[in-house]
Amino acid sequence: MKIIHISAECYPIAKVGGLADVVGALPKYQSSKKITSEVLIPFYDTAFTQTHTFTTIYKSKLNLGDAVFPYEIKTLDNNTLGFEVFFVDIPQQLFRNYVYSSDDADRFISFQIASLDWLLTWKDKPTIVHCHDHHTGLIPFMMSQSLKYKKLSRISSVLTIHNAQYQGWFSYDKLAYIPEFDMENAGLLDWNHQINSLATGIKCAWRVTTVSPSYMEELKVKANGLESLLRHEHKKCSGILNGIDTDVWNPETDDYIVKNYGPTIVQSGKKANKKYLCDRFNLDIKKPLIVFIGRLVGEKGAELLPVVFDLILQEKHSSILLLGSGNKEIEKELEKLKEKHKGTYNAFIGYDEKLSHIMYAGADFLLMPSRVEPCGLNQMYALRYGTIPVVRNIGGLKDTIIDIDNKGFGIIHQEVSVYAIVYAIKRAESLYKHIQKFKNIRNRIMGINHSWDTSAQAYINLYKTLNTKVS
Ligand code: ADP
Ligand code: GLC
């Protein structure tokens, strides 16, 4: 069995969020199960591409309407990632020092066309083309409908929805970009009078998965306009919970953190990392340290954080540290709080992989008051590093965290409101005072196994069912 994952992100090459973590780990775990699992991503101008060397294995040109773009397929030299990775290098469109921007429709349609043009040249074709999110949602359509890709039409396609909020909409003036197909089937591209890449992928992929079982159910009632489509296609849809890469996210070996620790030396290991954070960010080490790591957007409940933090910090029971970037207004509000709560609050506005690891290691609690959370990886990283998650009961958070009042190991709130989040944090503060109970939970969560091993197998089992298309 030969799988090719096609994605906009892949850790450690290009990462904006959890999509990268998944595409950087799942193929490795699949490869360890004796199947060939490879990745195809755009060639961006990232720290990774600047510091590695590549070999061009194929050169051609692609057509995007009337425009013609030269492109190359590259491989990574001295690859130690644990899976083969191929790059689509379209210098005029993809080679930028960011992943996403306002001209994504042109960029990712080009990427998808170049990917399929190249797959056509493979002698030994893949068994499964596994697409991730809307950036690759047109691939199942083009494979089944475009005359040019007829030779790929019998290859099974799987689409994984990591986040249905973003759908890759574009207007019909770009219809001519898509390689020729029977116009009678143009309806497959349409959702609400626009071309909608994610909807197209859901309609045309042989199977559709979401990154947690609960998210699959939630999408049937709330999917940013795609609810009825997901209900209609339910027979081919299922939820498979993400895992984590336990080689990368391992407090015993993690090179990023200040002191390594395992289940037997939790206390001193976490303390050293907490001390580093408290020294660097001028925080009170005696108080419980509550952290937030993530994109500052509505989905993550981020606009409520400034008010929540202000209320919590006024009572002086906790220290709070935030790492994130996104909405400029929210960033400004979070910056403003620094002066008012000097000594118990700080924020690093930006993206910093190393700091995120130290925060998972050094924190006592991790906050995730998400409105939408298809899976969420942060809470699983927190568990592995002995940091107790305080989360909203939604999506993948619902599937991974059990409340302490239910014999569990986390703190759960139902609503996304200032009141509900503040109350949840107060429960965390109170747990911190019951030091033995707090330590027992911390030790217990480090042993919870969320390795990709199980879910990588679940995907393989799904691929094996794909001899026939579900209609
Ligand atoms: P999402 O993909 O919706 O952003 P996930 O929980 O699946 O959420 O994954 C987020 C990933 O991005 C995690 O690896 C998290 O540590 C990382 N991350 C998010 N924001 C930052 C940041 N500002 N700096 C470093 N890492 C970040
Ligand atoms: C998306 C989701 C997140 C999920 C990640 C990886 O970005 O927002 O919940 O963990 O994809 O699947």
Coordinates of C-alpha atoms and ligand atoms in Angstrom, one line a residue:
M1 CA 0.0 0.0 0.0
K2 CA 1.3 3.4 -1.0
I3 CA -0.1 6.6 0.5
I4 CA 0.6 10.1 -0.6
H5 CA -0.5 12.9 1.8
I6 CA -1.0 16.2 0.1
S7 CA -1.1 19.2 2.5
A8 CA -0.2 22.9 2.8
E9 CA 1.7 22.4 6.1
C10 CA 4.1 19.8 7.5
Y11 CA 6.2 20.0 10.6
P12 CA 9.1 20.8 10.8
I13 CA 9.1 22.3 7.3
A14 CA 6.2 24.7 7.4
K15 CA 4.0 25.1 10.4
V16 CA 1.1 27.5 11.2
G17 CA -0.9 25.2 13.5
G18 CA -1.9 21.6 14.2
L19 CA -2.2 20.6 10.6
A20 CA 1.6 20.7 10.3
D21 CA 2.0 18.5 13.4
V22 CA -0.4 15.9 12.0
V23 CA 1.1 15.8 8.5
G24 CA 4.6 15.7 10.1
A25 CA 3.8 12.7 12.3
L26 CA 1.1 10.5 10.8
P27 CA 3.2 9.4 7.8
K28 CA 6.1 8.5 10.1
Y29 CA 3.8 6.3 12.2
Q30 CA 2.3 4.8 9.1
S31 CA 5.7 4.1 7.6
S32 CA 6.7 2.3 10.8
K33 CA 3.7 -0.1 10.1
K34 CA 5.4 -1.3 6.9
I35 CA 3.4 0.7 4.4
T36 CA 4.8 3.5 2.2
S37 CA 3.5 6.8 3.4
E38 CA 4.8 10.0 1.7
V39 CA 4.1 13.7 1.8
L40 CA 3.7 16.3 -0.9
I41 CA 3.8 20.0 0.1
P42 CA 4.5 23.4 -1.4
F43 CA 8.1 24.6 -1.3
Y44 CA 8.0 27.8 0.8
D45 CA 10.8 30.1 1.9
T46 CA 10.9 28.9 5.5
A47 CA 13.7 28.5 8.1
F48 CA 13.7 24.8 7.2
T49 CA 14.1 25.3 3.4
Q50 CA 16.8 27.9 4.0
T51 CA 18.9 25.5 6.1
H52 CA 18.5 22.3 4.1
T53 CA 19.4 21.2 0.6
F54 CA 17.2 19.7 -2.0
T55 CA 17.4 17.8 -5.3
T56 CA 15.2 18.5 -8.2
I57 CA 13.7 15.3 -9.6
Y58 CA 11.2 16.7 -12.1
K59 CA 10.7 19.9 -14.1
S60 CA 7.7 21.1 -16.0
K61 CA 5.2 23.9 -16.6
L62 CA 1.6 24.1 -15.4
N63 CA -1.3 26.0 -16.9
L64 CA -3.6 28.2 -14.8
G65 CA -6.1 29.5 -17.2
D66 CA -4.1 31.4 -19.7
A67 CA -1.0 31.8 -17.5
V68 CA 1.9 29.3 -17.5
F69 CA 4.1 28.7 -14.5
P70 CA 7.3 26.7 -14.5
Y71 CA 7.6 24.4 -11.5
E72 CA 9.9 21.7 -10.1
I73 CA 9.4 18.7 -7.8
K74 CA 12.2 18.5 -5.2
T75 CA 13.2 16.0 -2.6
L76 CA 15.0 16.7 0.7
D77 CA 18.6 15.6 0.9
N78 CA 19.7 13.7 4.0
N79 CA 16.1 13.2 5.1
T80 CA 15.8 12.1 8.7
L81 CA 12.1 12.8 9.0
G82 CA 11.1 9.2 8.9
F83 CA 9.1 9.5 5.7
E84 CA 9.7 10.7 2.1
V85 CA 8.7 14.2 1.4
F86 CA 8.3 15.8 -2.0
F87 CA 8.0 19.5 -2.6
V88 CA 6.2 21.4 -5.4
D89 CA 8.3 24.4 -6.1
I90 CA 6.4 27.1 -8.1
P91 CA 8.7 30.0 -7.5
Q92 CA 6.3 32.7 -8.7
Q93 CA 3.5 31.5 -6.4
L94 CA 4.5 29.4 -3.5
F95 CA 8.1 30.4 -2.6
R96 CA 7.2 33.0 0.1
N97 CA 8.2 33.4 3.8
Y98 CA 4.7 32.6 4.9
V99 CA 2.2 29.8 4.2
Y100 CA -1.1 31.6 3.8
S101 CA -2.0 35.0 2.2
S102 CA -4.8 36.8 0.3
D103 CA -4.0 35.1 -3.1
D104 CA -4.4 31.6 -1.8
A105 CA -7.0 30.6 -4.4
D106 CA -4.4 31.0 -7.2
R107 CA -1.6 29.6 -5.2
F108 CA -3.3 26.4 -4.0
I109 CA -5.1 25.7 -7.3
S110 CA -1.6 25.8 -8.9
F111 CA -0.2 23.6 -6.2
Q112 CA -3.0 21.0 -6.7
I113 CA -2.6 21.1 -10.5
A114 CA 1.1 20.6 -10.3
S115 CA 0.7 17.8 -7.8
L116 CA -1.7 15.9 -10.1
D117 CA 0.3 16.6 -13.2
W118 CA 3.3 15.1 -11.5
L119 CA 1.4 12.1 -10.1
L120 CA 0.4 11.3 -13.7
T121 CA 4.0 10.7 -14.5
W122 CA 4.4 8.1 -11.7
K123 CA 4.9 4.6 -13.0
D124 CA 3.9 3.0 -9.8
K125 CA 0.8 5.1 -8.8
P126 CA -0.2 5.5 -5.2
T127 CA -3.0 3.4 -3.7
I128 CA -4.5 6.3 -1.8
V129 CA -4.3 10.1 -2.3
H130 CA -4.9 11.5 1.2
C131 CA -5.9 15.2 1.1
H132 CA -5.8 17.6 4.0
D133 CA -8.2 20.6 4.4
H134 CA -9.6 22.9 1.7
H135 CA -6.1 23.7 0.2
T136 CA -6.3 20.2 -1.4
G137 CA -10.1 19.9 -1.7
L138 CA -10.2 20.2 -5.5
I139 CA -7.9 17.2 -5.9
P140 CA -10.7 14.5 -5.5
F141 CA -12.8 16.5 -8.0
M142 CA -10.0 16.8 -10.6
M143 CA -9.0 13.2 -10.2
S144 CA -12.5 12.0 -10.9
Q145 CA -13.7 14.7 -13.4
S146 CA -10.8 16.3 -15.3
L147 CA -10.2 14.5 -18.6
K148 CA -6.5 15.1 -18.3
Y149 CA -6.4 13.1 -15.0
K150 CA -8.4 10.1 -16.2
K151 CA -5.5 7.8 -15.4
L152 CA -5.9 8.8 -11.7
S153 CA -9.6 8.3 -11.5
R154 CA -9.5 4.8 -10.1
I155 CA -7.2 5.8 -7.2
S156 CA -9.0 6.2 -3.9
S157 CA -9.1 9.7 -2.4
V158 CA -9.5 10.5 1.3
L159 CA -10.1 14.0 2.6
T160 CA -9.4 14.8 6.2
I161 CA -11.1 17.9 7.6
H162 CA -8.9 19.6 10.2
N163 CA -11.0 22.7 10.3
A164 CA -14.3 23.3 8.4
Q165 CA -14.3 27.1 9.3
Y166 CA -12.0 27.7 6.4
Q167 CA -13.4 26.4 3.1
G168 CA -11.4 27.9 0.2
W169 CA -14.2 29.8 -1.5
F170 CA -13.6 31.5 -4.8
S171 CA -15.7 33.0 -7.5
Y172 CA -16.6 31.5 -10.9
D173 CA -14.2 33.8 -12.8
K174 CA -11.6 31.2 -11.7
L175 CA -13.5 28.3 -13.1
A176 CA -11.2 28.2 -16.2
Y177 CA -8.3 27.4 -13.9
I178 CA -9.6 23.9 -13.4
P179 CA -8.4 21.4 -16.1
E180 CA -11.2 20.6 -18.6
F181 CA -14.1 18.5 -17.3
D182 CA -17.7 17.9 -18.4
M183 CA -19.6 21.1 -17.5
E184 CA -22.6 19.0 -16.6
N185 CA -20.7 18.1 -13.4
A186 CA -19.9 21.7 -12.5
G187 CA -22.4 21.5 -9.7
L188 CA -19.9 19.4 -7.8
L189 CA -17.8 22.5 -7.4
D190 CA -20.6 24.7 -6.2
W191 CA -21.9 25.6 -2.7
N192 CA -24.1 28.6 -2.4
H193 CA -23.2 30.1 -5.8
Q194 CA -19.5 30.0 -5.2
I195 CA -16.8 27.5 -5.9
N196 CA -16.1 26.0 -2.5
S197 CA -13.0 23.8 -2.3
L198 CA -13.9 22.0 1.0
A199 CA -17.5 21.3 -0.1
T200 CA -16.1 19.9 -3.4
G201 CA -13.7 17.7 -1.6
I202 CA -16.5 16.4 0.7
K203 CA -18.6 15.6 -2.3
C204 CA -15.9 13.9 -4.4
A205 CA -13.5 12.2 -2.0
W206 CA -14.1 8.5 -1.5
R207 CA -14.0 8.9 2.2
V208 CA -14.0 11.9 4.5
T209 CA -12.6 12.0 8.0
T210 CA -12.5 14.6 10.7
V211 CA -9.9 14.8 13.4
S212 CA -12.1 13.7 16.3
P213 CA -15.3 11.7 16.5
S214 CA -17.1 14.5 18.4
Y215 CA -16.2 17.1 15.7
M216 CA -17.8 14.8 13.1
E217 CA -21.1 14.9 15.0
E218 CA -20.9 18.6 15.7
L219 CA -20.3 19.4 12.0
K220 CA -23.7 17.9 11.1
V221 CA -25.3 20.8 13.0
K222 CA -22.7 23.5 12.8
A223 CA -20.2 23.6 10.0
N224 CA -20.1 27.2 8.7
G225 CA -22.8 26.4 6.1
L226 CA -21.8 22.8 5.2
E227 CA -24.1 21.1 7.8
S228 CA -26.6 19.7 5.2
L229 CA -23.8 18.5 3.0
L230 CA -22.2 16.6 5.8
R231 CA -25.5 15.1 6.8
H232 CA -26.1 14.1 3.3
E233 CA -22.6 12.5 2.9
H234 CA -22.6 10.9 6.4
K235 CA -22.2 7.3 5.0
K236 CA -18.6 8.0 3.9
C237 CA -17.7 10.2 6.9
S238 CA -16.0 9.2 10.1
G239 CA -14.0 10.8 12.9
I240 CA -10.5 9.6 13.8
L241 CA -8.9 11.2 16.8
N242 CA -5.5 12.8 16.1
G243 CA -2.5 11.5 18.0
I244 CA 0.8 13.1 19.0
D245 CA 4.3 12.5 17.9
T246 CA 5.8 11.1 21.1
D247 CA 9.3 11.4 19.8
V248 CA 9.0 15.1 19.4
W249 CA 6.8 15.7 22.4
N250 CA 8.6 13.8 25.1
P251 CA 9.7 15.6 28.3
E252 CA 12.4 13.0 28.9
T253 CA 14.3 13.9 25.7
D254 CA 12.9 17.2 24.5
D255 CA 15.9 19.4 23.6
Y256 CA 13.9 22.6 23.8
I257 CA 13.1 22.4 27.5
V258 CA 15.3 23.6 30.3
K259 CA 15.4 20.4 32.3
N260 CA 14.2 16.9 31.1
Y261 CA 12.0 14.9 33.3
G262 CA 9.9 11.7 33.3
P263 CA 7.3 10.2 35.6
T264 CA 9.8 9.7 38.4
I265 CA 11.1 13.2 38.6
V266 CA 8.1 15.3 37.7
Q267 CA 8.3 17.8 40.5
S268 CA 11.9 18.9 40.1
G269 CA 11.7 18.8 36.3
K270 CA 8.6 20.9 36.1
K271 CA 9.9 23.3 38.7
A272 CA 13.1 24.0 36.7
N273 CA 11.1 24.8 33.6
K274 CA 8.6 27.0 35.6
K275 CA 11.5 28.9 37.2
Y276 CA 12.9 29.6 33.8
L277 CA 9.5 31.0 32.6
C278 CA 9.0 33.0 35.8
D279 CA 12.5 34.5 35.7
R280 CA 12.3 35.3 32.0
F281 CA 8.8 36.8 32.2
N282 CA 8.9 38.2 35.7
L283 CA 6.2 36.1 37.2
D284 CA 5.5 34.9 40.7
I285 CA 6.7 31.3 40.9
K286 CA 4.8 30.6 44.2
K287 CA 1.4 31.0 42.4
P288 CA 0.0 28.4 40.0
L289 CA 1.1 29.2 36.5
I290 CA -1.7 29.2 33.9
V291 CA -0.7 29.4 30.2
F292 CA -2.5 29.8 26.9
I293 CA -0.7 28.9 23.7
G294 CA -2.4 29.4 20.3
R295 CA -3.9 31.4 17.6
L296 CA -5.6 34.6 18.8
V297 CA -8.9 34.1 17.0
G298 CA -12.6 33.8 17.8
E299 CA -12.5 30.0 17.4
K300 CA -10.1 29.8 20.4
G301 CA -12.3 32.1 22.5
A302 CA -9.3 34.5 22.4
E303 CA -11.2 37.8 22.5
L304 CA -12.5 36.9 26.0
L305 CA -9.0 36.4 27.4
P306 CA -8.1 40.0 28.2
V307 CA -11.2 40.4 30.4
V308 CA -10.8 36.9 31.9
F309 CA -7.2 37.5 32.7
D310 CA -7.9 40.9 34.2
L311 CA -10.5 39.5 36.6
I312 CA -8.4 36.5 37.6
L313 CA -5.3 38.6 38.1
Q314 CA -7.1 41.2 40.3
E315 CA -7.5 38.4 42.9
K316 CA -3.8 37.7 42.9
H317 CA -4.0 33.9 43.2
S318 CA -2.3 33.0 39.9
S319 CA 0.4 33.9 37.4
I320 CA -0.6 33.9 33.7
L321 CA 1.6 33.6 30.6
L322 CA 0.3 33.7 27.0
L323 CA 2.0 32.8 23.8
G324 CA 0.1 33.6 20.6
S325 CA -0.6 35.8 17.7
G326 CA -3.5 36.6 15.4
N327 CA -6.2 39.3 15.7
K328 CA -4.5 42.7 16.2
E329 CA -7.1 44.1 18.5
I330 CA -6.8 41.1 20.8
E331 CA -3.0 41.4 20.7
K332 CA -3.2 45.0 21.7
E333 CA -5.6 44.3 24.7
L334 CA -3.3 41.5 25.9
E335 CA -0.2 43.8 25.6
K336 CA -2.1 46.5 27.6
L337 CA -2.6 44.2 30.6
K338 CA 1.2 43.8 31.1
E339 CA 1.6 47.2 32.8
K340 CA -1.4 46.7 35.1
H341 CA -0.4 43.2 36.2
K342 CA 3.4 43.4 36.3
G343 CA 4.8 40.4 38.2
T344 CA 1.9 38.1 37.6
Y345 CA 1.2 38.4 33.9
N346 CA 3.1 38.4 30.7
A347 CA 2.5 37.7 27.0
F348 CA 4.7 36.8 24.1
I349 CA 2.9 38.0 21.0
G350 CA 4.4 36.0 18.2
Y351 CA 5.3 32.4 17.2
D352 CA 8.0 30.5 19.1
E353 CA 8.2 26.7 18.9
K354 CA 10.9 26.4 21.6
L355 CA 9.0 28.6 24.0
S356 CA 5.9 26.6 23.5
H357 CA 7.7 23.5 24.6
I358 CA 9.0 25.1 27.7
M359 CA 5.5 26.4 28.5
Y360 CA 4.0 22.9 28.2
A361 CA 6.7 21.8 30.6
G362 CA 6.7 24.6 33.1
A363 CA 3.0 25.4 33.4
D364 CA 0.7 24.0 36.0
F365 CA -2.5 24.5 33.9
L366 CA -3.2 25.0 30.2
L367 CA -6.2 27.0 29.2
M368 CA -8.2 26.2 26.0
P369 CA -11.6 27.9 26.1
S370 CA -12.3 27.1 22.4
R371 CA -15.6 27.8 20.6
V372 CA -14.5 25.3 17.9
E373 CA -11.9 22.7 18.4
P374 CA -11.8 20.0 15.7
C375 CA -9.2 18.0 17.7
G376 CA -6.7 20.2 19.5
L377 CA -3.2 19.0 20.1
N378 CA -2.2 21.4 22.8
Q379 CA -4.2 19.6 25.5
M380 CA -2.5 16.3 24.6
Y381 CA 0.9 17.9 24.7
A382 CA 0.0 19.4 28.1
L383 CA -1.0 15.9 29.4
R384 CA 2.3 14.4 28.4
Y385 CA 4.2 17.2 30.1
G386 CA 2.1 16.9 33.3
T387 CA 0.2 20.2 32.8
I388 CA -3.5 20.0 33.7
P389 CA -5.8 21.1 30.9
V390 CA -8.7 23.6 31.6
V391 CA -10.8 23.2 28.5
R392 CA -14.2 23.8 27.0
N393 CA -16.4 20.7 26.4
I394 CA -16.2 20.7 22.6
G395 CA -14.8 18.6 19.7
G396 CA -11.5 16.9 20.4
L397 CA -11.3 18.4 23.8
K398 CA -14.5 16.5 24.7
D399 CA -12.9 13.3 23.4
T400 CA -9.7 13.6 25.3
I401 CA -10.4 15.3 28.7
I402 CA -12.4 14.1 31.6
D403 CA -13.3 16.4 34.5
I404 CA -11.9 15.9 37.9
D405 CA -15.4 15.7 39.3
N406 CA -15.9 12.7 37.1
K407 CA -12.9 10.8 38.3
G408 CA -10.9 12.5 35.6
F409 CA -7.9 14.7 35.3
G410 CA -8.9 18.0 33.8
I411 CA -11.2 20.9 34.3
I412 CA -14.1 21.3 31.9
H413 CA -16.5 24.2 31.3
Q414 CA -19.5 24.1 29.0
E415 CA -20.0 27.7 27.9
V416 CA -17.6 30.1 26.2
S417 CA -18.3 33.1 28.4
V418 CA -16.2 35.2 30.7
Y419 CA -18.1 33.8 33.7
A420 CA -17.6 30.2 32.7
I421 CA -13.9 30.6 32.0
V422 CA -13.2 32.5 35.2
Y423 CA -15.1 29.9 37.2
A424 CA -13.0 27.1 35.5
I425 CA -9.8 28.9 36.4
K426 CA -11.0 29.3 40.0
R427 CA -11.5 25.5 40.1
A428 CA -7.9 25.1 38.9
E429 CA -6.7 27.5 41.6
S430 CA -8.6 25.5 44.2
L431 CA -7.1 22.2 42.9
Y432 CA -3.6 23.7 43.2
K433 CA -4.2 24.2 46.9
H434 CA -4.9 20.5 47.4
I435 CA -1.3 19.8 46.7
Q436 CA -1.4 16.0 47.0
K437 CA -4.4 15.6 44.8
F438 CA -2.8 18.1 42.3
K439 CA 0.4 16.1 42.2
N440 CA -1.4 12.8 41.8
I441 CA -3.3 14.1 38.8
R442 CA -0.1 15.5 37.3
N443 CA 1.6 12.2 37.6
R444 CA -1.3 10.3 36.3
I445 CA -1.8 12.4 33.1
M446 CA 1.8 12.0 32.1
G447 CA 1.1 8.3 31.6
I448 CA -2.0 8.8 29.3
N449 CA -1.1 7.4 25.9
H450 CA -2.1 9.6 22.9
S451 CA 0.7 8.4 20.6
W452 CA -0.2 8.3 16.9
D453 CA 0.2 4.6 16.9
T454 CA -3.5 3.7 17.4
S455 CA -4.9 6.4 15.0
A456 CA -2.3 5.7 12.3
Q457 CA -3.6 2.1 12.3
A458 CA -7.2 3.4 12.2
Y459 CA -6.4 5.3 9.0
I460 CA -4.7 2.2 7.5
N461 CA -7.9 0.2 8.4
L462 CA -10.0 2.8 6.6
Y463 CA -7.7 2.7 3.5
K464 CA -8.2 -1.0 3.4
T465 CA -12.0 -0.6 3.1
L466 CA -11.5 1.5 0.0
N467 CA -11.9 -0.9 -2.9
T468 CA -15.3 0.6 -3.7
K469 CA -16.5 4.2 -3.7
V470 CA -19.4 4.9 -1.4
S471 CA -22.1 6.7 -3.4
Ligands
ADP1 P1 -4.8 24.8 15.7 O1 -4.2 24.0 14.6 O2 -6.2 25.1 15.6 O3 -4.0 26.1 15.8 P2 -3.9 22.7 17.5 O4 -4.1 22.6 19.0 O5 -4.3 21.6 16.7 O6 -4.6 24.1 17.1 O7 -2.4 22.9 17.2 C1 -1.7 24.1 17.5 C2 -0.2 23.8 17.3 O8 0.5 25.1 17.1 C3 0.5 23.3 18.5 O9 1.6 22.5 18.1 C4 0.9 24.5 19.3 O10 1.9 24.3 20.3 C5 1.3 25.4 18.2 N1 1.2 26.8 18.4 C6 0.1 27.6 18.3 N2 0.4 28.9 18.5 C7 1.8 29.0 18.7 C8 2.7 30.0 18.9 N3 2.3 31.3 19.0 N4 4.0 29.7 19.1 C9 4.4 28.4 19.0 N5 3.6 27.3 18.8 C10 2.3 27.6 18.6
GLC2 C1 -7.0 22.3 13.0 C2 -7.9 22.4 14.2 C3 -7.3 21.7 15.4 C4 -6.6 20.4 15.1 C5 -5.6 20.6 14.0 C6 -4.9 19.3 13.5 O1 -6.1 23.4 12.9 O2 -8.2 23.7 14.5 O3 -8.3 21.5 16.4 O4 -6.0 19.8 16.2 O5 -6.3 21.1 12.8 O6 -5.8 18.4 13.0

